[in-house]
Short mmCIF file of C-alpha atoms in Angstrom, two decimals:
data_model
loop_
_atom_site.label_atom_id
_atom_site.label_comp_id
_atom_site.label_asym_id
_atom_site.label_seq_id
_atom_site.Cartn_x
_atom_site.Cartn_y
_atom_site.Cartn_z
CA MET A 1242 103.63 159.42 126.66
CA ARG A 1243 99.63 158.61 127.49
CA LEU A 1244 98.54 155.38 125.74
CA ALA A 1245 95.41 154.32 125.17
CA ILE A 1246 95.40 150.82 125.63
CA PHE A 1247 91.43 148.51 124.78
CA SER A 1248 90.60 145.62 123.16
CA ASP A 1249 87.60 143.75 122.46
CA VAL A 1250 85.51 145.84 120.64
CA HIS A 1251 83.16 142.96 119.89
CA ALA A 1252 81.30 145.71 116.66
CA ASN A 1253 79.76 147.28 119.45
CA LEU A 1254 79.37 150.35 118.72
CA GLU A 1255 77.70 151.81 121.58
CA ALA A 1256 80.00 150.94 123.54
CA LEU A 1257 83.64 152.31 121.25
CA GLY A 1258 81.99 155.72 121.39
CA ALA A 1259 81.69 155.93 125.15
CA VAL A 1260 85.33 154.52 125.26
CA LEU A 1261 86.11 156.97 122.67
CA GLU A 1262 84.49 159.74 124.19
CA ALA A 1263 86.37 158.54 128.11
CA TYR A 1264 89.32 158.97 126.63
CA ARG A 1265 89.44 162.50 125.18
CA ARG A 1266 88.96 164.32 128.78
CA GLU A 1267 91.71 162.00 129.77
CA ALA A 1268 95.37 164.07 127.95
CA ILE A 1269 95.86 160.56 125.33
CA ASP A 1270 99.46 160.70 122.79
CA VAL A 1271 98.91 157.37 121.07
CA TYR A 1272 96.13 154.59 121.16
CA TYR A 1273 96.54 151.36 120.24
CA CYS A 1274 94.42 147.90 120.51
CA LEU A 1275 94.52 144.34 121.47
CA GLY A 1276 92.24 142.71 119.25
CA ASP A 1277 88.73 141.50 118.19
CA THR A 1278 87.44 143.92 116.66
CA VAL A 1279 84.56 141.77 115.05
CA GLY A 1280 83.15 139.61 116.22
CA TYR A 1281 79.68 138.89 118.29
CA GLY A 1282 78.39 142.67 117.80
CA GLY A 1283 75.56 144.22 115.49
CA SER A 1284 77.67 147.15 114.09
CA PRO A 1285 81.47 145.31 112.72
CA ASN A 1286 82.30 148.29 109.87
CA GLU A 1287 81.20 150.68 112.40
CA CYS A 1288 83.85 150.15 114.34
CA ALA A 1289 86.43 148.79 111.76
CA ASP A 1290 86.42 152.07 110.41
CA LEU A 1291 87.20 153.61 114.12
CA VAL A 1292 89.74 151.32 115.12
CA ARG A 1293 91.18 152.01 111.60
CA GLU A 1294 91.76 155.50 111.97
CA LEU A 1295 92.28 155.54 115.08
CA ALA A 1296 94.51 153.16 116.90
CA LYS A 1297 98.42 154.21 115.57
CA THR A 1298 98.48 150.22 115.97
CA THR A 1299 95.91 146.89 116.29
CA ILE A 1300 96.77 143.28 117.40
CA LEU A 1301 95.48 140.38 115.17
CA GLY A 1302 92.67 138.99 117.32
CA ASN A 1303 90.78 135.22 116.89
CA HIS A 1304 87.61 136.59 115.51
CA ASP A 1305 89.36 138.98 113.61
CA ALA A 1306 91.61 136.22 112.14
CA ALA A 1307 87.97 134.09 111.44
CA VAL A 1308 86.64 136.87 109.77
CA SER A 1309 89.01 137.73 107.24
CA GLY A 1310 89.75 133.82 106.67
CA ARG A 1311 93.46 133.31 108.47
CA MET A 1312 92.20 130.76 110.54
CA ASP A 1313 90.00 127.62 110.43
CA TYR A 1314 86.87 128.20 113.23
CA SER A 1315 85.13 125.06 112.32
CA TYR A 1316 85.20 124.40 116.00
CA TYR A 1317 83.55 127.12 117.16
CA TYR A 1318 80.27 127.06 118.00
CA GLU A 1319 77.70 127.28 116.15
CA ALA A 1320 76.20 131.09 117.38
CA ALA A 1321 80.43 131.68 116.91
CA ARG A 1322 80.17 130.50 114.09
CA HIS A 1323 77.54 132.05 112.02
CA ALA A 1324 78.60 135.55 114.40
CA LEU A 1325 81.37 135.67 112.51
CA ASP A 1326 80.04 133.81 109.22
CA ALA A 1327 77.76 137.25 109.04
CA HIS A 1328 80.49 139.28 110.34
CA ALA A 1329 82.76 138.25 106.77
CA SER A 1330 80.21 138.73 104.48
CA MET A 1331 78.62 141.65 105.89
CA ILE A 1332 83.01 143.72 105.90
CA SER A 1333 83.44 145.72 103.62
CA GLN A 1334 86.71 145.56 101.48
CA ASP A 1335 88.63 147.78 103.08
CA ASN A 1336 88.41 146.77 106.44
CA MET A 1337 88.84 142.99 105.03
CA ALA A 1338 91.99 144.31 103.34
CA TRP A 1339 92.29 145.08 106.94
CA LEU A 1340 91.76 143.06 108.57
CA LYS A 1341 94.45 140.28 106.45
CA SER A 1342 96.98 142.80 107.28
CA LEU A 1343 96.95 142.25 111.10
CA PRO A 1344 100.30 141.08 113.84
CA TYR A 1345 99.61 139.20 116.19
CA GLU A 1346 102.57 140.93 118.04
CA HIS A 1347 103.90 145.37 118.18
CA ARG A 1348 106.15 145.91 120.46
CA LEU A 1349 107.16 150.24 121.76
CA ASP A 1350 110.59 148.66 122.67
CA GLU A 1351 111.61 152.69 123.89
CA VAL A 1352 108.90 152.25 126.19
CA GLY A 1353 109.43 148.29 127.33
CA VAL A 1354 105.85 147.57 126.40
CA LEU A 1355 104.92 143.82 123.99
CA LEU A 1356 101.56 144.05 122.68
CA CYS A 1357 99.53 140.43 121.80
CA HIS A 1358 96.09 139.60 121.50
CA GLY A 1359 96.16 136.50 123.91
CA SER A 1360 99.67 134.61 125.32
CA PRO A 1361 102.50 135.19 124.12
CA VAL A 1362 104.16 131.88 123.90
CA ARG A 1363 102.50 130.84 121.10
CA LEU A 1364 100.67 133.92 119.59
CA GLU A 1365 98.41 132.07 116.82
CA GLU A 1366 96.90 130.11 119.00
CA PHE A 1367 95.70 132.78 120.61
CA GLU A 1368 95.65 130.80 124.11
CA TYR A 1369 94.40 132.55 126.98
CA ILE A 1370 95.82 133.97 130.49
CA PHE A 1371 93.89 135.04 132.93
CA ALA A 1372 95.05 132.51 135.31
CA PRO A 1373 98.62 131.93 137.43
CA GLU A 1374 99.22 129.09 136.03
CA GLN A 1375 98.46 130.40 132.74
CA ALA A 1376 101.20 132.93 132.80
CA ARG A 1377 103.72 131.15 134.24
CA GLU A 1378 103.80 129.56 131.17
CA CYS A 1379 105.53 133.07 129.82
CA LEU A 1380 108.39 132.74 132.58
CA ALA A 1381 109.83 130.25 129.86
CA ILE A 1382 110.06 133.84 127.84
CA TYR A 1383 110.75 135.94 130.51
CA ASP A 1384 113.40 137.67 128.64
CA ARG A 1385 111.26 138.65 125.30
CA ILE A 1386 108.47 139.33 127.14
CA GLY A 1387 107.80 143.65 127.89
CA HIS A 1388 108.86 145.19 131.40
CA LEU A 1389 104.38 145.72 130.77
CA THR A 1390 102.68 142.83 128.20
CA LEU A 1391 99.59 143.11 127.36
CA ILE A 1392 96.90 141.55 126.06
CA GLY A 1393 93.27 141.13 125.68
CA HIS A 1394 91.13 137.95 124.92
CA SER A 1395 89.82 136.51 127.54
CA HIS A 1396 87.57 140.15 128.41
CA LEU A 1397 88.74 139.84 132.07
CA CYS A 1398 91.06 142.86 133.83
CA LYS A 1399 93.49 140.53 135.66
CA VAL A 1400 96.92 141.71 136.71
CA PHE A 1401 100.77 139.55 137.06
CA ALA A 1402 103.74 140.26 137.95
CA LEU A 1403 106.96 137.78 137.35
CA SER A 1404 110.07 137.18 138.62
CA ARG A 1405 112.57 135.09 136.78
CA THR A 1406 111.13 132.39 138.86
CA THR A 1407 108.34 133.17 140.43
CA VAL A 1408 104.51 134.36 139.57
CA GLU A 1409 101.99 136.61 141.28
CA GLU A 1410 98.43 137.59 141.05
CA LEU A 1411 97.80 141.31 142.38
CA PRO A 1412 94.64 143.02 142.12
CA SER A 1413 93.01 144.32 138.99
CA VAL A 1414 93.21 147.92 139.97
CA ASP A 1415 95.40 150.60 139.19
CA PHE A 1416 98.80 150.48 139.49
CA GLU A 1417 102.91 151.74 139.86
CA LEU A 1418 105.22 149.25 137.66
CA LYS A 1419 108.29 147.90 139.62
CA PRO A 1420 112.32 148.61 138.35
CA ASP A 1421 112.87 144.34 139.43
CA ARG A 1422 109.31 142.47 138.17
CA LYS A 1423 107.69 142.30 134.89
CA TYR A 1424 104.06 142.57 134.67
CA ILE A 1425 101.35 141.13 132.19
CA VAL A 1426 98.26 143.15 132.29
CA SER A 1427 94.53 141.92 130.34
CA VAL A 1428 92.63 144.57 129.86
CA GLY A 1429 89.32 143.35 129.66
CA SER A 1430 86.52 143.83 126.87
CA VAL A 1431 85.18 147.64 125.36
CA GLY A 1432 82.33 145.72 123.99
CA GLN A 1433 82.00 142.26 125.84
CA PRO A 1434 83.15 142.58 128.95
CA ARG A 1435 82.95 139.26 131.20
CA ASP A 1436 83.84 139.73 134.70
CA PHE A 1437 80.15 140.92 135.74
CA ASP A 1438 80.61 144.70 135.79
CA ASN A 1439 78.32 145.43 131.95
CA ARG A 1440 79.94 148.71 131.78
CA ALA A 1441 83.31 149.27 128.97
CA SER A 1442 86.51 147.98 130.17
CA TYR A 1443 89.31 150.72 128.64
CA THR A 1444 92.81 151.35 129.66
CA VAL A 1445 95.63 153.71 130.26
CA TYR A 1446 99.06 153.36 130.41
CA ASP A 1447 101.27 156.63 131.59
CA THR A 1448 105.06 155.75 130.15
CA ASP A 1449 106.83 158.31 132.20
CA GLN A 1450 104.78 157.49 135.81
CA LYS A 1451 104.61 154.43 134.41
CA ARG A 1452 101.50 153.47 136.29
CA PHE A 1453 98.61 151.68 134.83
CA GLU A 1454 94.74 152.60 135.17
CA PHE A 1455 92.00 150.42 134.50
CA LYS A 1456 88.52 152.53 133.83
CA ARG A 1457 85.19 151.83 132.76
CA ILE A 1458 82.42 153.70 130.95
CA GLU A 1459 78.46 153.03 131.15
CA TYR A 1460 77.43 153.27 127.60
CA ASP A 1461 73.03 151.91 126.50
CA ILE A 1462 73.43 148.63 126.23
CA GLU A 1463 69.63 148.42 124.92
CA LEU A 1464 70.51 150.11 121.62
CA ALA A 1465 73.73 147.42 121.13
CA ALA A 1466 71.55 144.48 122.26
CA ASP A 1467 68.94 145.71 119.38
CA LYS A 1468 71.43 146.11 116.90
CA VAL A 1469 72.54 142.11 117.82
CA LEU A 1470 69.02 141.39 117.43
CA ARG A 1471 68.45 143.33 114.34
CA ALA A 1472 71.27 141.82 112.93
CA ARG A 1473 69.55 137.66 113.45
CA LEU A 1474 72.60 136.68 115.88
CA GLU A 1475 72.34 134.79 118.30
CA ARG A 1476 70.07 136.25 121.12
CA ASN A 1477 72.24 135.45 123.51
CA PHE A 1478 74.58 137.90 122.71
CA ALA A 1479 72.15 141.02 123.35
CA HIS A 1480 71.66 139.18 126.79
CA ARG A 1481 74.70 138.37 127.44
CA LEU A 1482 75.85 142.62 127.16
CA PHE A 1483 73.07 143.48 130.30
CA ILE A 1484 74.79 141.33 132.60
CA GLY A 1485 78.38 141.86 131.74
CA VAL A 1486 79.48 138.10 131.68
#
């Protein structure tokens, strides 16, 4: 099978639309979303509608949890809190019920894949993995993680190869999984990349070839940014789309 795995849409309808159009050329069998459909952007309902319809399973992200009342976000900085409050007031009843139902993780045992939003070590704390030191914490649960563990949250594309005692960061380029290693891969962000590449990020995993692929696509950033401003959200949420950070 060819699995489409994407994450961190963050209410950016223009980026999501471009990614879904690109996926149509990829002979995808099943779609999975790793969370944070809402937060930051100007189109929370439209994005939730699309992800609900398309993804076989969507994982709970921290912004999803905040908007749906499943976590305390009082410690978030003011602009982020304002966006979450705004989305909570905008989201439809059906989409709110969907956010409330999302799981913290999902296992595809038949193909050795584990899906979660942040670190699999403490799922409800939404911890980041963007450096080997953070990936090293997963050695304590080596038997529980998948041959391939896919995460979002950091908005960065990252690859870590694990043995039972070591962690090695690899380049975030297409690769084939080796049988004697496990991999933690951060798939980047559809709607708000933070690696200084403003193109939407999405990924594909071929379970037969055991090949993982990173992909990027341009989208209408000006329209997405304008929707952020028209929603009276923090101006920086619009500005950062142009520079990818």
